mmCIF file of C-alpha atoms in Angstrom:
data_model
loop_
_atom_site.group_PDB
_atom_site.id
_atom_site.type_symbol
_atom_site.label_atom_id
_atom_site.label_comp_id
_atom_site.label_asym_id
_atom_site.label_seq_id
_atom_site.Cartn_x
_atom_site.Cartn_y
_atom_site.Cartn_z
ATOM 1 C CA GLU V 29 -105.154 12.884 17.329
ATOM 2 C CA LEU V 30 -103.871 11.818 13.875
ATOM 3 C CA TYR V 31 -102.244 8.545 14.963
ATOM 4 C CA ARG V 32 -104.567 7.533 17.794
ATOM 5 C CA GLY V 33 -105.348 3.788 17.645
ATOM 6 C CA ALA V 34 -102.772 3.213 14.775
ATOM 7 C CA SER V 35 -100.817 0.024 15.272
ATOM 8 C CA ILE V 36 -97.738 -1.368 13.848
ATOM 9 C CA ARG V 37 -98.167 -4.422 11.902
ATOM 10 C CA LYS V 38 -96.031 -7.336 12.525
ATOM 11 C CA MET V 39 -94.758 -9.382 9.769
ATOM 12 C CA SER V 40 -94.431 -13.143 9.665
ATOM 13 C CA ARG V 41 -91.053 -14.683 9.544
ATOM 14 C CA SER V 42 -91.777 -16.048 5.991
ATOM 15 C CA ASP V 43 -92.995 -12.449 4.865
ATOM 16 C CA PHE V 44 -89.886 -10.834 6.387
ATOM 17 C CA ILE V 45 -87.633 -13.338 4.431
ATOM 18 C CA ALA V 46 -89.546 -12.693 1.250
ATOM 19 C CA PHE V 47 -89.225 -8.923 1.767
ATOM 20 C CA ASN V 48 -85.473 -9.057 2.349
ATOM 21 C CA GLU V 49 -85.076 -11.158 -0.682
ATOM 22 C CA ILE V 50 -86.267 -8.162 -2.834
ATOM 23 C CA ARG V 51 -83.936 -5.704 -0.577
ATOM 24 C CA GLU V 52 -80.927 -7.920 -0.987
ATOM 25 C CA VAL V 53 -81.411 -7.716 -4.820
ATOM 26 C CA LEU V 54 -81.859 -3.963 -4.843
ATOM 27 C CA GLU V 55 -78.883 -3.167 -2.493
ATOM 28 C CA GLY V 56 -76.768 -5.581 -4.301
ATOM 29 C CA LEU V 57 -77.749 -3.803 -7.601
ATOM 30 C CA ALA V 58 -76.839 -0.525 -5.872
ATOM 31 C CA ALA V 59 -73.359 -1.753 -4.998
ATOM 32 C CA ALA V 60 -72.686 -3.306 -8.672
ATOM 33 C CA LEU V 61 -73.707 0.147 -10.137
ATOM 34 C CA ALA V 62 -71.714 2.093 -7.763
ATOM 35 C CA ALA V 63 -68.534 -0.067 -8.703
ATOM 36 C CA GLU V 64 -69.253 0.700 -12.137
ATOM 37 C CA ARG V 65 -70.099 4.552 -11.866
ATOM 38 C CA ILE V 66 -68.852 6.139 -8.571
ATOM 39 C CA ASP V 67 -67.203 9.395 -9.331
ATOM 40 C CA GLU V 68 -64.287 11.205 -7.438
ATOM 41 C CA ARG V 69 -66.668 12.843 -5.078
ATOM 42 C CA GLY V 70 -68.351 9.526 -4.296
ATOM 43 C CA ARG V 71 -65.280 7.785 -3.667
ATOM 44 C CA THR V 72 -64.015 10.596 -1.326
ATOM 45 C CA ALA V 73 -67.245 10.555 0.478
ATOM 46 C CA LEU V 74 -67.172 6.854 0.917
ATOM 47 C CA ILE V 75 -63.630 6.655 2.051
ATOM 48 C CA ASP V 76 -64.054 9.937 4.467
ATOM 49 C CA LEU V 77 -67.144 8.103 6.065
ATOM 50 C CA GLU V 78 -65.186 4.755 6.694
ATOM 51 C CA GLN V 79 -62.205 6.649 8.083
ATOM 52 C CA ASP V 80 -64.419 8.808 10.284
ATOM 53 C CA TRP V 81 -66.144 5.934 11.765
ATOM 54 C CA ALA V 82 -62.949 3.895 12.330
ATOM 55 C CA ARG V 83 -61.666 6.967 14.301
ATOM 56 C CA GLY V 84 -64.763 7.558 16.223
ATOM 57 C CA ASN V 85 -64.746 11.136 15.055
ATOM 58 C CA ARG V 86 -68.473 12.030 14.803
ATOM 59 C CA GLY V 87 -70.012 10.550 17.854
ATOM 60 C CA TRP V 88 -72.529 8.664 15.712
ATOM 61 C CA THR V 89 -74.231 5.659 16.786
ATOM 62 C CA TYR V 90 -73.637 2.599 14.639
ATOM 63 C CA PRO V 91 -77.176 2.698 13.066
ATOM 64 C CA LYS V 92 -76.494 6.283 12.126
ATOM 65 C CA TYR V 93 -73.233 5.409 10.517
ATOM 66 C CA ASN V 94 -74.906 2.213 8.809
ATOM 67 C CA GLU V 95 -77.688 4.584 7.346
ATOM 68 C CA LYS V 96 -74.987 7.246 5.901
ATOM 69 C CA PHE V 97 -73.111 4.032 4.431
ATOM 70 C CA HIS V 98 -75.959 2.451 2.484
ATOM 71 C CA ASN V 99 -77.162 5.970 1.327
ATOM 72 C CA LEU V 100 -73.606 6.951 -0.092
ATOM 73 C CA ILE V 101 -73.600 3.498 -2.131
ATOM 74 C CA ILE V 102 -77.229 4.059 -3.366
ATOM 75 C CA GLU V 103 -76.360 7.707 -4.347
ATOM 76 C CA ALA V 104 -73.141 6.511 -6.103
ATOM 77 C CA SER V 105 -75.124 3.882 -8.155
ATOM 78 C CA GLY V 106 -76.266 6.930 -10.171
ATOM 79 C CA ASN V 107 -79.678 5.326 -10.603
ATOM 80 C CA ASN V 108 -82.337 7.945 -9.604
ATOM 81 C CA GLU V 109 -84.956 5.397 -9.226
ATOM 82 C CA LEU V 110 -83.299 2.934 -6.935
ATOM 83 C CA PRO V 111 -83.735 5.265 -3.719
ATOM 84 C CA VAL V 112 -87.671 5.083 -4.052
ATOM 85 C CA TYR V 113 -87.629 1.446 -3.870
ATOM 86 C CA ILE V 114 -84.987 1.051 -1.274
ATOM 87 C CA GLU V 115 -86.809 3.573 0.781
ATOM 88 C CA GLN V 116 -89.969 1.790 0.660
ATOM 89 C CA ALA V 117 -88.270 -1.282 1.619
ATOM 90 C CA LYS V 118 -86.645 0.642 4.617
ATOM 91 C CA LEU V 119 -90.013 2.324 5.683
ATOM 92 C CA LEU V 120 -91.561 -1.119 6.141
ATOM 93 C CA PHE V 121 -88.518 -2.204 7.928
ATOM 94 C CA PHE V 122 -88.748 0.617 10.395
ATOM 95 C CA ARG V 123 -92.461 0.186 10.779
ATOM 96 C CA LEU V 124 -91.959 -3.225 11.954
ATOM 97 C CA GLN V 125 -89.624 -1.964 14.422
ATOM 98 C CA PHE V 126 -86.511 -4.321 13.627
ATOM 99 C CA HIS V 127 -84.352 -1.318 14.033
ATOM 100 C CA ARG V 128 -84.942 -1.466 17.786
ATOM 101 C CA ILE V 129 -83.226 -4.745 17.922
ATOM 102 C CA GLU V 130 -79.998 -4.355 19.991
ATOM 103 C CA ARG V 131 -76.720 -4.824 18.035
ATOM 104 C CA THR V 132 -74.010 -6.633 19.952
ATOM 105 C CA PRO V 133 -70.431 -5.268 19.517
ATOM 106 C CA ALA V 134 -69.664 -8.497 17.817
ATOM 107 C CA GLN V 135 -72.616 -8.046 15.354
ATOM 108 C CA GLU V 136 -71.172 -4.439 14.804
ATOM 109 C CA LYS V 137 -67.527 -5.615 14.165
ATOM 110 C CA ARG V 138 -69.097 -8.519 11.772
ATOM 111 C CA SER V 139 -70.961 -5.699 10.019
ATOM 112 C CA GLN V 140 -68.104 -3.605 9.809
ATOM 113 C CA ARG V 141 -65.891 -6.143 8.237
ATOM 114 C CA GLU V 142 -68.588 -6.744 5.529
ATOM 115 C CA HIS V 143 -68.637 -3.033 4.915
ATOM 116 C CA ASP V 144 -64.942 -3.111 4.389
ATOM 117 C CA ARG V 145 -65.337 -5.934 1.633
ATOM 118 C CA ILE V 146 -68.032 -3.743 -0.075
ATOM 119 C CA VAL V 147 -65.861 -0.709 -0.037
ATOM 120 C CA LYS V 148 -62.842 -2.418 -1.304
ATOM 121 C CA ALA V 149 -64.864 -3.809 -4.187
ATOM 122 C CA ILE V 150 -66.646 -0.610 -4.979
ATOM 123 C CA LEU V 151 -63.410 1.363 -5.065
ATOM 124 C CA LYS V 152 -61.683 -1.433 -7.370
ATOM 125 C CA GLY V 153 -64.463 -1.018 -9.733
ATOM 126 C CA ASP V 154 -65.320 -4.722 -9.298
ATOM 127 C CA ALA V 155 -69.126 -4.746 -9.702
ATOM 128 C CA LYS V 156 -69.685 -8.528 -9.325
ATOM 129 C CA ALA V 157 -67.498 -8.451 -6.005
ATOM 130 C CA ALA V 158 -69.405 -5.348 -4.756
ATOM 131 C CA GLU V 159 -72.917 -7.006 -5.467
ATOM 132 C CA ARG V 160 -71.890 -10.326 -3.697
ATOM 133 C CA ALA V 161 -70.526 -8.513 -0.674
ATOM 134 C CA MET V 162 -73.666 -6.369 -0.391
ATOM 135 C CA ARG V 163 -76.043 -9.342 -0.814
ATOM 136 C CA ASP V 164 -73.900 -11.298 1.622
ATOM 137 C CA HIS V 165 -74.162 -8.263 4.117
ATOM 138 C CA VAL V 166 -77.864 -7.976 3.942
ATOM 139 C CA HIS V 167 -78.537 -11.726 4.130
ATOM 140 C CA LYS V 168 -76.518 -11.937 7.300
ATOM 141 C CA SER V 169 -78.358 -8.965 8.791
ATOM 142 C CA VAL V 170 -81.595 -10.686 8.140
ATOM 143 C CA GLN V 171 -80.266 -14.074 9.611
ATOM 144 C CA ALA V 172 -79.438 -12.071 12.756
ATOM 145 C CA ILE V 173 -82.912 -10.699 12.842
ATOM 146 C CA LEU V 174 -84.626 -14.047 12.288
ATOM 147 C CA ARG V 175 -82.672 -15.261 15.620
ATOM 148 C CA GLU V 176 -84.842 -12.737 17.551
ATOM 149 C CA PRO V 177 -87.769 -13.849 19.768
ATOM 150 C CA GLU V 178 -91.099 -14.582 18.373
ATOM 151 C CA GLU V 179 -92.453 -11.289 19.878
ATOM 152 C CA PHE V 180 -90.944 -9.607 16.836
ATOM 153 C CA PHE V 181 -93.161 -11.540 14.418
ATOM 154 C CA SER V 182 -96.468 -12.299 13.641
ATOM 155 C CA ARG V 183 -97.962 -16.109 13.654
#
């Protein structure tokens, strides 16, 4: 039994904040580069994803849609090294089980509004606005998790 006795390490609140400061910068960079470098295929993919989600076409859960959204932006950044670093950050995030936190419909709506801001900035080619919008989005997601009960964190 390969994983017998394996445990999931909890992170302290301060470690979680530090880790997400890095994630905020990386995802902000991805959005800024996407605004500068996105090609026609990337634009179409981003617009299609947003329209599909808005219409409820694909039967995706919000987390699945959210993952596709962030991955499209990372891909559109044109930086082949970024996915490696962001993937490391995500693996840690999932290992810590924060993905199991239930999102309320209000949180999903807020997140969707933030996605709209990010997309508009990228499609306009406004790197500064795209970076600001993405960093704000990651920051607000972190704030929501920090409101969760102590059981999610180590002392």
